[in-house]
PDB file of C-alpha atoms in Angstrom:
ATOM      1  CA  UNK A   3     143.567  60.040 114.683  1.00  0.00           C
ATOM      2  CA  UNK A   4     145.324  63.388 114.941  1.00  0.00           C
ATOM      3  CA  UNK A   5     145.212  65.769 111.981  1.00  0.00           C
ATOM      4  CA  UNK A   6     147.771  68.471 111.339  1.00  0.00           C
ATOM      5  CA  UNK A   7     147.940  71.037 108.570  1.00  0.00           C
ATOM      6  CA  UNK A   8     150.740  70.630 106.026  1.00  0.00           C
ATOM      7  CA  UNK A   9     151.781  72.861 103.138  1.00  0.00           C
ATOM      8  CA  UNK A  10     152.320  71.815  99.541  1.00  0.00           C
ATOM      9  CA  UNK A  11     153.386  74.747  97.380  1.00  0.00           C
ATOM     10  CA  UNK A  12     150.942  77.452  98.431  1.00  0.00           C
ATOM     11  CA  UNK A  13     148.079  75.081  99.206  1.00  0.00           C
ATOM     12  CA  UNK A  14     147.246  73.999 102.734  1.00  0.00           C
ATOM     13  CA  UNK A  15     146.029  70.449 103.285  1.00  0.00           C
ATOM     14  CA  UNK A  16     145.400  68.120 106.184  1.00  0.00           C
ATOM     15  CA  UNK A  17     147.865  65.332 106.891  1.00  0.00           C
ATOM     16  CA  UNK A  18     146.634  62.532 109.113  1.00  0.00           C
ATOM     17  CA  UNK A  19     148.906  60.459 111.319  1.00  0.00           C
ATOM     18  CA  UNK A  20     147.132  57.069 111.664  1.00  0.00           C
ATOM     19  CA  UNK A  21     148.820  56.162 114.949  1.00  0.00           C
ATOM     20  CA  UNK A  22     149.056  59.613 116.471  1.00  0.00           C
ATOM     21  CA  UNK A  23     150.977  62.803 115.856  1.00  0.00           C
ATOM     22  CA  UNK A  24     154.358  61.343 116.798  1.00  0.00           C
ATOM     23  CA  UNK A  25     153.991  58.047 114.965  1.00  0.00           C
ATOM     24  CA  UNK A  26     157.198  57.214 113.079  1.00  0.00           C
ATOM     25  CA  UNK A  27     157.117  57.379 109.304  1.00  0.00           C
ATOM     26  CA  UNK A  28     157.697  53.965 107.736  1.00  0.00           C
ATOM     27  CA  UNK A  29     161.001  53.339 105.999  1.00  0.00           C
ATOM     28  CA  UNK A  30     162.869  50.427 104.476  1.00  0.00           C
ATOM     29  CA  UNK A  31     165.366  48.051 105.996  1.00  0.00           C
ATOM     30  CA  UNK A  32     168.205  50.553 106.203  1.00  0.00           C
ATOM     31  CA  UNK A  33     168.135  54.244 107.183  1.00  0.00           C
ATOM     32  CA  UNK A  34     168.719  56.872 104.524  1.00  0.00           C
ATOM     33  CA  UNK A  35     172.295  58.131 104.800  1.00  0.00           C
ATOM     34  CA  UNK A  36     174.499  60.933 103.512  1.00  0.00           C
ATOM     35  CA  UNK A  37     175.609  58.696 100.644  1.00  0.00           C
ATOM     36  CA  UNK A  38     172.133  58.948  99.095  1.00  0.00           C
ATOM     37  CA  UNK A  39     172.171  62.743  98.739  1.00  0.00           C
ATOM     38  CA  UNK A  40     172.007  64.158  95.190  1.00  0.00           C
ATOM     39  CA  UNK A  41     174.705  66.322  93.601  1.00  0.00           C
ATOM     40  CA  UNK A  42     172.867  69.533  94.563  1.00  0.00           C
ATOM     41  CA  UNK A  43     171.091  69.472  97.929  1.00  0.00           C
ATOM     42  CA  UNK A  44     168.178  71.548  99.227  1.00  0.00           C
ATOM     43  CA  UNK A  45     167.832  71.877 103.002  1.00  0.00           C
ATOM     44  CA  UNK A  46     164.599  73.119 104.599  1.00  0.00           C
ATOM     45  CA  UNK A  47     165.861  75.603 107.222  1.00  0.00           C
ATOM     46  CA  UNK A  48     163.855  75.100 110.437  1.00  0.00           C
ATOM     47  CA  UNK A  49     161.469  73.188 108.168  1.00  0.00           C
ATOM     48  CA  UNK A  50     161.208  76.138 105.745  1.00  0.00           C
ATOM     49  CA  UNK A  51     160.492  79.089 108.029  1.00  0.00           C
ATOM     50  CA  UNK A  52     158.843  81.274 105.360  1.00  0.00           C
ATOM     51  CA  UNK A  53     156.393  78.495 104.512  1.00  0.00           C
ATOM     52  CA  UNK A  54     155.741  76.572 107.753  1.00  0.00           C
ATOM     53  CA  UNK A  55     155.871  77.235 111.518  1.00  0.00           C
ATOM     54  CA  UNK A  56     159.582  76.978 112.316  1.00  0.00           C
ATOM     55  CA  UNK A  57     160.898  74.090 114.403  1.00  0.00           C
ATOM     56  CA  UNK A  58     157.419  72.625 114.792  1.00  0.00           C
ATOM     57  CA  UNK A  59     156.488  69.004 114.250  1.00  0.00           C
ATOM     58  CA  UNK A  60     153.760  70.025 111.776  1.00  0.00           C
ATOM     59  CA  UNK A  61     156.249  72.183 109.876  1.00  0.00           C
ATOM     60  CA  UNK A  62     158.874  69.423 109.745  1.00  0.00           C
ATOM     61  CA  UNK A  63     156.201  66.980 108.622  1.00  0.00           C
ATOM     62  CA  UNK A  64     155.157  69.367 105.854  1.00  0.00           C
ATOM     63  CA  UNK A  65     158.779  69.652 104.704  1.00  0.00           C
ATOM     64  CA  UNK A  66     159.014  65.856 104.607  1.00  0.00           C
ATOM     65  CA  UNK A  67     155.693  65.275 102.834  1.00  0.00           C
ATOM     66  CA  UNK A  68     156.259  68.077 100.337  1.00  0.00           C
ATOM     67  CA  UNK A  69     159.425  66.436  99.001  1.00  0.00           C
ATOM     68  CA  UNK A  70     161.092  69.704  97.950  1.00  0.00           C
ATOM     69  CA  UNK A  71     164.116  69.268 100.255  1.00  0.00           C
ATOM     70  CA  UNK A  72     166.470  66.365 100.815  1.00  0.00           C
ATOM     71  CA  UNK A  73     167.535  67.542 104.290  1.00  0.00           C
ATOM     72  CA  UNK A  74     165.414  68.938 107.132  1.00  0.00           C
ATOM     73  CA  UNK A  75     167.069  71.372 109.552  1.00  0.00           C
ATOM     74  CA  UNK A  76     166.093  72.140 113.150  1.00  0.00           C
ATOM     75  CA  UNK A  77     167.685  73.769 116.219  1.00  0.00           C
ATOM     76  CA  UNK A  78     168.350  72.180 119.597  1.00  0.00           C
ATOM     77  CA  UNK A  79     168.709  73.494 123.149  1.00  0.00           C
ATOM     78  CA  UNK A  80     169.126  71.882 126.560  1.00  0.00           C
ATOM     79  CA  UNK A  81     166.754  72.335 129.497  1.00  0.00           C
ATOM     80  CA  UNK A  82     167.998  72.528 133.092  1.00  0.00           C
ATOM     81  CA  UNK A  83     167.279  68.825 133.652  1.00  0.00           C
ATOM     82  CA  UNK A  84     169.258  67.806 130.541  1.00  0.00           C
ATOM     83  CA  UNK A  85     166.264  67.328 128.232  1.00  0.00           C
ATOM     84  CA  UNK A  86     167.093  68.254 124.641  1.00  0.00           C
ATOM     85  CA  UNK A  87     164.386  70.264 122.895  1.00  0.00           C
ATOM     86  CA  UNK A  88     163.758  71.830 119.487  1.00  0.00           C
ATOM     87  CA  UNK A  89     164.063  75.617 119.724  1.00  0.00           C
ATOM     88  CA  UNK A  90     166.125  78.314 118.025  1.00  0.00           C
ATOM     89  CA  UNK A  91     165.956  81.235 120.462  1.00  0.00           C
ATOM     90  CA  UNK A  92     167.330  81.448 123.993  1.00  0.00           C
ATOM     91  CA  UNK A  93     163.865  82.513 125.165  1.00  0.00           C
ATOM     92  CA  UNK A  94     160.322  81.349 124.509  1.00  0.00           C
ATOM     93  CA  UNK A  95     159.025  84.834 123.724  1.00  0.00           C
ATOM     94  CA  UNK A  96     159.146  84.990 119.909  1.00  0.00           C
ATOM     95  CA  UNK A  97     157.730  81.629 118.811  1.00  0.00           C
ATOM     96  CA  UNK A  98     155.514  80.436 121.695  1.00  0.00           C
ATOM     97  CA  UNK A  99     152.712  81.685 123.934  1.00  0.00           C
ATOM     98  CA  UNK A 100     155.078  81.515 126.932  1.00  0.00           C
ATOM     99  CA  UNK A 101     157.950  83.745 128.015  1.00  0.00           C
ATOM    100  CA  UNK A 102     161.303  83.338 129.728  1.00  0.00           C
ATOM    101  CA  UNK A 103     164.617  81.516 129.171  1.00  0.00           C
ATOM    102  CA  UNK A 104     164.455  78.031 127.666  1.00  0.00           C
ATOM    103  CA  UNK A 105     167.340  76.793 129.851  1.00  0.00           C
ATOM    104  CA  UNK A 106     165.333  77.339 133.065  1.00  0.00           C
ATOM    105  CA  UNK A 107     162.590  74.881 132.057  1.00  0.00           C
ATOM    106  CA  UNK A 108     162.382  71.150 132.738  1.00  0.00           C
ATOM    107  CA  UNK A 109     160.776  68.352 130.737  1.00  0.00           C
ATOM    108  CA  UNK A 110     157.417  68.583 132.500  1.00  0.00           C
ATOM    109  CA  UNK A 111     157.201  72.309 131.884  1.00  0.00           C
ATOM    110  CA  UNK A 112     158.284  71.924 128.265  1.00  0.00           C
ATOM    111  CA  UNK A 113     155.357  69.637 127.520  1.00  0.00           C
ATOM    112  CA  UNK A 114     153.065  72.565 128.329  1.00  0.00           C
ATOM    113  CA  UNK A 115     154.713  74.972 125.869  1.00  0.00           C
ATOM    114  CA  UNK A 116     152.600  75.781 122.811  1.00  0.00           C
ATOM    115  CA  UNK A 117     154.154  77.082 119.606  1.00  0.00           C
ATOM    116  CA  UNK A 118     152.560  80.204 118.115  1.00  0.00           C
ATOM    117  CA  UNK A 119     152.406  80.073 114.289  1.00  0.00           C
ATOM    118  CA  UNK A 120     153.449  83.347 112.643  1.00  0.00           C
ATOM    119  CA  UNK A 121     150.481  85.233 111.223  1.00  0.00           C
ATOM    120  CA  UNK A 122     152.291  85.888 107.922  1.00  0.00           C
ATOM    121  CA  UNK A 123     152.641  82.197 107.037  1.00  0.00           C
ATOM    122  CA  UNK A 124     150.657  80.908 104.042  1.00  0.00           C
ATOM    123  CA  UNK A 125     148.024  78.317 104.844  1.00  0.00           C
ATOM    124  CA  UNK A 126     146.280  77.620 108.145  1.00  0.00           C
ATOM    125  CA  UNK A 127     148.282  76.419 111.115  1.00  0.00           C
ATOM    126  CA  UNK A 128     147.211  75.619 114.662  1.00  0.00           C
ATOM    127  CA  UNK A 129     149.135  76.015 117.918  1.00  0.00           C
ATOM    128  CA  UNK A 130     150.880  72.783 118.881  1.00  0.00           C
ATOM    129  CA  UNK A 131     153.153  71.405 121.559  1.00  0.00           C
ATOM    130  CA  UNK A 132     156.849  72.182 121.146  1.00  0.00           C
ATOM    131  CA  UNK A 133     158.753  68.947 120.351  1.00  0.00           C
ATOM    132  CA  UNK A 134     161.791  67.369 121.961  1.00  0.00           C
ATOM    133  CA  UNK A 135     164.826  66.208 119.981  1.00  0.00           C
ATOM    134  CA  UNK A 136     163.990  62.587 120.780  1.00  0.00           C
ATOM    135  CA  UNK A 137     160.550  63.001 119.238  1.00  0.00           C
ATOM    136  CA  UNK A 138     161.939  64.479 116.027  1.00  0.00           C
ATOM    137  CA  UNK A 139     164.623  61.802 115.708  1.00  0.00           C
ATOM    138  CA  UNK A 140     162.054  59.061 116.296  1.00  0.00           C
ATOM    139  CA  UNK A 141     159.615  60.610 113.801  1.00  0.00           C
ATOM    140  CA  UNK A 142     162.000  61.337 110.921  1.00  0.00           C
ATOM    141  CA  UNK A 143     165.326  59.640 111.670  1.00  0.00           C
ATOM    142  CA  UNK A 144     166.390  57.369 108.824  1.00  0.00           C
ATOM    143  CA  UNK A 145     163.509  58.549 106.587  1.00  0.00           C
ATOM    144  CA  UNK A 146     165.274  61.726 105.471  1.00  0.00           C
ATOM    145  CA  UNK A 147     168.617  63.345 106.219  1.00  0.00           C
ATOM    146  CA  UNK A 148     168.427  65.612 109.255  1.00  0.00           C
ATOM    147  CA  UNK A 149     170.519  68.622 110.216  1.00  0.00           C
ATOM    148  CA  UNK A 150     170.467  69.820 113.803  1.00  0.00           C
ATOM    149  CA  UNK A 151     172.253  72.845 115.188  1.00  0.00           C
ATOM    150  CA  UNK A 152     173.585  72.348 118.703  1.00  0.00           C
ATOM    151  CA  UNK A 153     172.882  75.755 120.235  1.00  0.00           C
ATOM    152  CA  UNK A 154     174.318  74.509 123.542  1.00  0.00           C
ATOM    153  CA  UNK A 155     177.813  73.021 122.989  1.00  0.00           C
ATOM    154  CA  UNK A 156     177.571  71.306 126.397  1.00  0.00           C
ATOM    155  CA  UNK A 157     174.776  69.146 124.961  1.00  0.00           C
ATOM    156  CA  UNK A 158     177.026  67.524 122.342  1.00  0.00           C
ATOM    157  CA  UNK A 159     177.651  64.274 124.203  1.00  0.00           C
ATOM    158  CA  UNK A 160     173.933  63.852 124.956  1.00  0.00           C
ATOM    159  CA  UNK A 161     173.069  64.533 121.301  1.00  0.00           C
ATOM    160  CA  UNK A 162     175.635  61.981 120.204  1.00  0.00           C
ATOM    161  CA  UNK A 163     174.044  59.424 122.510  1.00  0.00           C
ATOM    162  CA  UNK A 164     170.575  59.959 121.036  1.00  0.00           C
ATOM    163  CA  UNK A 165     171.909  59.730 117.484  1.00  0.00           C
ATOM    164  CA  UNK A 166     174.035  56.623 118.092  1.00  0.00           C
ATOM    165  CA  UNK A 167     171.246  54.819 119.967  1.00  0.00           C
ATOM    166  CA  UNK A 168     169.065  55.081 116.849  1.00  0.00           C
ATOM    167  CA  UNK A 169     171.754  54.071 114.360  1.00  0.00           C
ATOM    168  CA  UNK A 170     171.719  57.524 112.726  1.00  0.00           C
ATOM    169  CA  UNK A 171     175.381  58.535 112.775  1.00  0.00           C
ATOM    170  CA  UNK A 172     175.388  58.656 108.942  1.00  0.00           C
ATOM    171  CA  UNK A 173     171.937  60.246 108.749  1.00  0.00           C
ATOM    172  CA  UNK A 174     172.237  63.376 110.914  1.00  0.00           C
ATOM    173  CA  UNK A 175     174.502  66.406 110.472  1.00  0.00           C
ATOM    174  CA  UNK A 176     175.434  68.177 113.717  1.00  0.00           C
ATOM    175  CA  UNK A 177     175.907  71.896 113.059  1.00  0.00           C
ATOM    176  CA  UNK A 178     177.805  74.570 114.989  1.00  0.00           C
ATOM    177  CA  UNK A 179     179.516  77.913 114.410  1.00  0.00           C
ATOM    178  CA  UNK A 180     182.560  76.728 116.369  1.00  0.00           C
ATOM    179  CA  UNK A 181     185.404  74.761 114.731  1.00  0.00           C
ATOM    180  CA  UNK A 182     186.238  73.347 118.167  1.00  0.00           C
ATOM    181  CA  UNK A 183     182.693  71.973 118.550  1.00  0.00           C
ATOM    182  CA  UNK A 184     182.843  70.536 115.028  1.00  0.00           C
ATOM    183  CA  UNK A 185     186.104  68.793 115.919  1.00  0.00           C
ATOM    184  CA  UNK A 186     184.523  67.343 119.067  1.00  0.00           C
ATOM    185  CA  UNK A 187     181.513  66.112 117.090  1.00  0.00           C
ATOM    186  CA  UNK A 188     183.816  64.431 114.594  1.00  0.00           C
ATOM    187  CA  UNK A 189     185.677  62.668 117.400  1.00  0.00           C
ATOM    188  CA  UNK A 190     182.319  61.422 118.705  1.00  0.00           C
ATOM    189  CA  UNK A 191     181.714  59.756 115.323  1.00  0.00           C
ATOM    190  CA  UNK A 192     179.128  62.241 114.054  1.00  0.00           C
ATOM    191  CA  UNK A 193     178.674  63.955 110.702  1.00  0.00           C
ATOM    192  CA  UNK A 194     179.847  67.520 111.257  1.00  0.00           C
ATOM    193  CA  UNK A 195     178.673  70.792 109.806  1.00  0.00           C
ATOM    194  CA  UNK A 196     180.321  74.152 110.418  1.00  0.00           C
ATOM    195  CA  UNK A 197     178.502  77.390 109.624  1.00  0.00           C
ATOM    196  CA  UNK A 198     180.282  80.674 109.069  1.00  0.00           C
ATOM    197  CA  UNK A 199     179.047  84.253 108.765  1.00  0.00           C
ATOM    198  CA  UNK A 200     179.887  86.759 106.056  1.00  0.00           C
ATOM    199  CA  UNK A 201     182.255  88.565 108.436  1.00  0.00           C
ATOM    200  CA  UNK A 202     183.970  85.366 109.571  1.00  0.00           C
ATOM    201  CA  UNK A 203     184.523  84.226 105.999  1.00  0.00           C
ATOM    202  CA  UNK A 204     186.723  87.260 105.235  1.00  0.00           C
ATOM    203  CA  UNK A 205     189.541  85.796 107.343  1.00  0.00           C
ATOM    204  CA  UNK A 206     188.649  82.087 107.404  1.00  0.00           C
ATOM    205  CA  UNK A 207     191.052  79.497 106.051  1.00  0.00           C
ATOM    206  CA  UNK A 208     188.558  76.652 105.549  1.00  0.00           C
ATOM    207  CA  UNK A 209     191.128  74.162 104.231  1.00  0.00           C
ATOM    208  CA  UNK A 210     192.240  73.802 107.864  1.00  0.00           C
ATOM    209  CA  UNK A 211     188.909  72.198 108.706  1.00  0.00           C
ATOM    210  CA  UNK A 212     188.963  69.623 105.920  1.00  0.00           C
ATOM    211  CA  UNK A 213     189.975  66.688 108.199  1.00  0.00           C
ATOM    212  CA  UNK A 214     186.889  66.942 110.386  1.00  0.00           C
ATOM    213  CA  UNK A 215     184.138  68.947 108.619  1.00  0.00           C
ATOM    214  CA  UNK A 216     181.632  67.149 106.369  1.00  0.00           C
ATOM    215  CA  UNK A 217     179.609  70.236 105.388  1.00  0.00           C
ATOM    216  CA  UNK A 218     180.870  73.809 105.289  1.00  0.00           C
ATOM    217  CA  UNK A 219     177.807  76.022 105.721  1.00  0.00           C
ATOM    218  CA  UNK A 220     178.597  79.456 104.257  1.00  0.00           C
ATOM    219  CA  UNK A 221     176.775  82.792 104.259  1.00  0.00           C
ATOM    220  CA  UNK A 222     175.334  83.514 100.813  1.00  0.00           C
ATOM    221  CA  UNK A 223     176.015  87.236 101.415  1.00  0.00           C
ATOM    222  CA  UNK A 224     179.770  86.648 101.479  1.00  0.00           C
ATOM    223  CA  UNK A 225     182.019  88.084  98.773  1.00  0.00           C
ATOM    224  CA  UNK A 226     182.604  85.992  95.662  1.00  0.00           C
ATOM    225  CA  UNK A 227     186.268  85.473  96.548  1.00  0.00           C
ATOM    226  CA  UNK A 228     185.336  84.199 100.020  1.00  0.00           C
ATOM    227  CA  UNK A 229     182.770  81.783  98.625  1.00  0.00           C
ATOM    228  CA  UNK A 230     185.313  80.542  96.085  1.00  0.00           C
ATOM    229  CA  UNK A 231     187.868  79.976  98.841  1.00  0.00           C
ATOM    230  CA  UNK A 232     185.307  77.802 100.633  1.00  0.00           C
ATOM    231  CA  UNK A 233     184.432  75.894  97.449  1.00  0.00           C
ATOM    232  CA  UNK A 234     188.126  75.210  96.775  1.00  0.00           C
ATOM    233  CA  UNK A 235     188.930  74.190 100.370  1.00  0.00           C
ATOM    234  CA  UNK A 236     188.667  70.450  99.741  1.00  0.00           C
ATOM    235  CA  UNK A 237     185.646  70.082 102.061  1.00  0.00           C
ATOM    236  CA  UNK A 238     183.279  67.872 100.030  1.00  0.00           C
ATOM    237  CA  UNK A 239     180.034  69.761 100.649  1.00  0.00           C
ATOM    238  CA  UNK A 240     179.733  73.547 100.653  1.00  0.00           C
ATOM    239  CA  UNK A 241     176.155  74.708 101.212  1.00  0.00           C
ATOM    240  CA  UNK A 242     175.001  78.335 101.396  1.00  0.00           C
ATOM    241  CA  UNK A 243     172.628  79.780 103.987  1.00  0.00           C
ATOM    242  CA  UNK A 244     170.055  81.220 104.380  1.00  0.00           C
ATOM    243  CA  UNK A 245     168.806  81.466 100.819  1.00  0.00           C
ATOM    244  CA  UNK A 246     165.305  82.837 100.222  1.00  0.00           C
ATOM    245  CA  UNK A 247     165.230  83.747  96.500  1.00  0.00           C
ATOM    246  CA  UNK A 248     166.053  82.022  93.228  1.00  0.00           C
ATOM    247  CA  UNK A 249     168.560  84.754  92.397  1.00  0.00           C
ATOM    248  CA  UNK A 250     170.515  84.082  95.587  1.00  0.00           C
ATOM    249  CA  UNK A 251     170.451  80.350  94.880  1.00  0.00           C
ATOM    250  CA  UNK A 252     171.598  80.734  91.282  1.00  0.00           C
ATOM    251  CA  UNK A 253     174.569  82.884  92.324  1.00  0.00           C
ATOM    252  CA  UNK A 254     175.925  80.454  94.933  1.00  0.00           C
ATOM    253  CA  UNK A 255     175.455  77.466  92.636  1.00  0.00           C
ATOM    254  CA  UNK A 256     177.231  79.359  89.851  1.00  0.00           C
ATOM    255  CA  UNK A 257     180.156  79.951  92.207  1.00  0.00           C
ATOM    256  CA  UNK A 258     180.410  76.226  92.912  1.00  0.00           C
ATOM    257  CA  UNK A 259     178.341  75.567  96.045  1.00  0.00           C
ATOM    258  CA  UNK A 260     176.602  72.180  95.880  1.00  0.00           C
ATOM    259  CA  UNK A 261     173.705  72.924  98.177  1.00  0.00           C
ATOM    260  CA  UNK A 262     171.480  75.622  99.652  1.00  0.00           C
ATOM    261  CA  UNK A 263     169.862  75.982 103.062  1.00  0.00           C
ATOM    262  CA  UNK A 264     166.593  77.796 102.512  1.00  0.00           C
ATOM    263  CA  UNK A 265     163.557  79.197 104.311  1.00  0.00           C
ATOM    264  CA  UNK A 266     161.559  78.750 101.080  1.00  0.00           C
ATOM    265  CA  UNK A 267     162.172  75.236  99.690  1.00  0.00           C
ATOM    266  CA  UNK A 268     158.794  75.177  97.969  1.00  0.00           C
ATOM    267  CA  UNK A 269     159.497  78.391  96.088  1.00  0.00           C
ATOM    268  CA  UNK A 270     162.956  77.287  94.974  1.00  0.00           C
ATOM    269  CA  UNK A 271     161.689  73.876  93.874  1.00  0.00           C
ATOM    270  CA  UNK A 272     159.178  75.589  91.582  1.00  0.00           C
ATOM    271  CA  UNK A 273     161.746  77.982  90.101  1.00  0.00           C
ATOM    272  CA  UNK A 274     164.237  76.517  87.592  1.00  0.00           C
ATOM    273  CA  UNK A 275     167.907  77.326  88.030  1.00  0.00           C
ATOM    274  CA  UNK A 276     169.010  80.029  85.611  1.00  0.00           C
ATOM    275  CA  UNK A 277     172.066  78.783  83.763  1.00  0.00           C
ATOM    276  CA  UNK A 278     174.886  80.908  82.364  1.00  0.00           C
ATOM    277  CA  UNK A 279     174.678  81.352  78.600  1.00  0.00           C
ATOM    278  CA  UNK A 280     178.376  82.096  78.166  1.00  0.00           C
ATOM    279  CA  UNK A 281     181.708  81.150  79.693  1.00  0.00           C
ATOM    280  CA  UNK A 282     182.099  82.549  83.237  1.00  0.00           C
ATOM    281  CA  UNK A 283     184.341  85.563  83.592  1.00  0.00           C
ATOM    282  CA  UNK A 284     187.949  84.768  84.585  1.00  0.00           C
ATOM    283  CA  UNK A 285     187.466  86.137  88.103  1.00  0.00           C
ATOM    284  CA  UNK A 286     184.956  83.322  88.807  1.00  0.00           C
ATOM    285  CA  UNK A 287     187.649  80.648  88.636  1.00  0.00           C
ATOM    286  CA  UNK A 288     190.867  80.206  90.482  1.00  0.00           C
ATOM    287  CA  UNK A 289     194.163  79.345  88.775  1.00  0.00           C
ATOM    288  CA  UNK A 290     196.706  77.653  91.070  1.00  0.00           C
ATOM    289  CA  UNK A 291     199.336  80.130  92.180  1.00  0.00           C
ATOM    290  CA  UNK A 292     197.361  83.210  91.167  1.00  0.00           C
ATOM    291  CA  UNK A 293     195.335  85.554  93.335  1.00  0.00           C
ATOM    292  CA  UNK A 294     191.678  86.191  92.561  1.00  0.00           C
ATOM    293  CA  UNK A 295     191.043  89.368  90.631  1.00  0.00           C
ATOM    294  CA  UNK A 296     189.010  92.119  92.259  1.00  0.00           C
ATOM    295  CA  UNK A 297     186.577  92.560  89.370  1.00  0.00           C
ATOM    296  CA  UNK A 298     183.146  93.549  90.776  1.00  0.00           C
ATOM    297  CA  UNK A 299     180.548  90.787  90.719  1.00  0.00           C
ATOM    298  CA  UNK A 300     178.051  93.013  88.883  1.00  0.00           C
ATOM    299  CA  UNK A 301     180.042  92.550  85.654  1.00  0.00           C
ATOM    300  CA  UNK A 302     178.547  89.083  85.325  1.00  0.00           C
ATOM    301  CA  UNK A 303     175.072  90.563  85.004  1.00  0.00           C
ATOM    302  CA  UNK A 304     175.862  92.710  81.950  1.00  0.00           C
ATOM    303  CA  UNK A 305     174.304  91.491  78.732  1.00  0.00           C
ATOM    304  CA  UNK A 306     176.466  90.895  75.642  1.00  0.00           C
ATOM    305  CA  UNK A 307     174.732  93.854  73.930  1.00  0.00           C
ATOM    306  CA  UNK A 308     175.686  96.306  76.664  1.00  0.00           C
ATOM    307  CA  UNK A 309     179.194  94.950  76.768  1.00  0.00           C
ATOM    308  CA  UNK A 310     179.680  95.466  73.018  1.00  0.00           C
ATOM    309  CA  UNK A 311     178.720  99.147  73.252  1.00  0.00           C
ATOM    310  CA  UNK A 312     181.610  99.931  75.603  1.00  0.00           C
TER     311      UNK A 312
END
């Protein structure tokens, strides 16, 4: 029996895998799909990188066992022999005990890479072997919705093969910053997710992506008018990244986003959403045919008492 440390809230506990660390988690007859997601979705970014070791099997397991997110996110890269692995950075330096470019490794070398848990993480975490994409799909596929970012666009066809072979085409979002990659993923029969930065959102016209994007992944730091343009694009799911505080979450939900991608799912799950106590200001809504007003967002934060004194 292999024991790994998982995190629930701020308390560390041991989670035992009865058939080994990579034993699949039991699920029912049919895999969980996108159709089962709630109205507002929480995604654990890299497993919840402020609470668990990012992109680690123990961290992803903690995110699953904790139950504070409905989607688990991880990053993927391709090794020189075509093996698909779970890693955010181009190099091994930041998150492992090794150094050098990820793309120069092969499968045999990858199995010797140990992840280095960040010292600032709550709880106690041990070094562990860096996982492959196959291992994560086999461990969690169909048990919870997964979101993977294809850091190497050339890996898209291989990723599609792994997802289709496991019957997970409705259970895994494939994420990219490139509309062209999102279009390719859609043509391969995958659920597509397109992320955009604050700077990109200033000139984006997201309604153009509606035919082939399932999730529009927007920067929570974007201007209100840019977030509203995304919300009103016709794309069914608009989720904001990377949210770390309740205040950030409450703002994007107030503007109409129906999900958040967060490094702190445990914290957000414990913190109730703060609702508006009055009708939103006119600049928060869009009337067909009219341009959004340029009223500063800080007006929303004024209390009725302060407003009456003006």
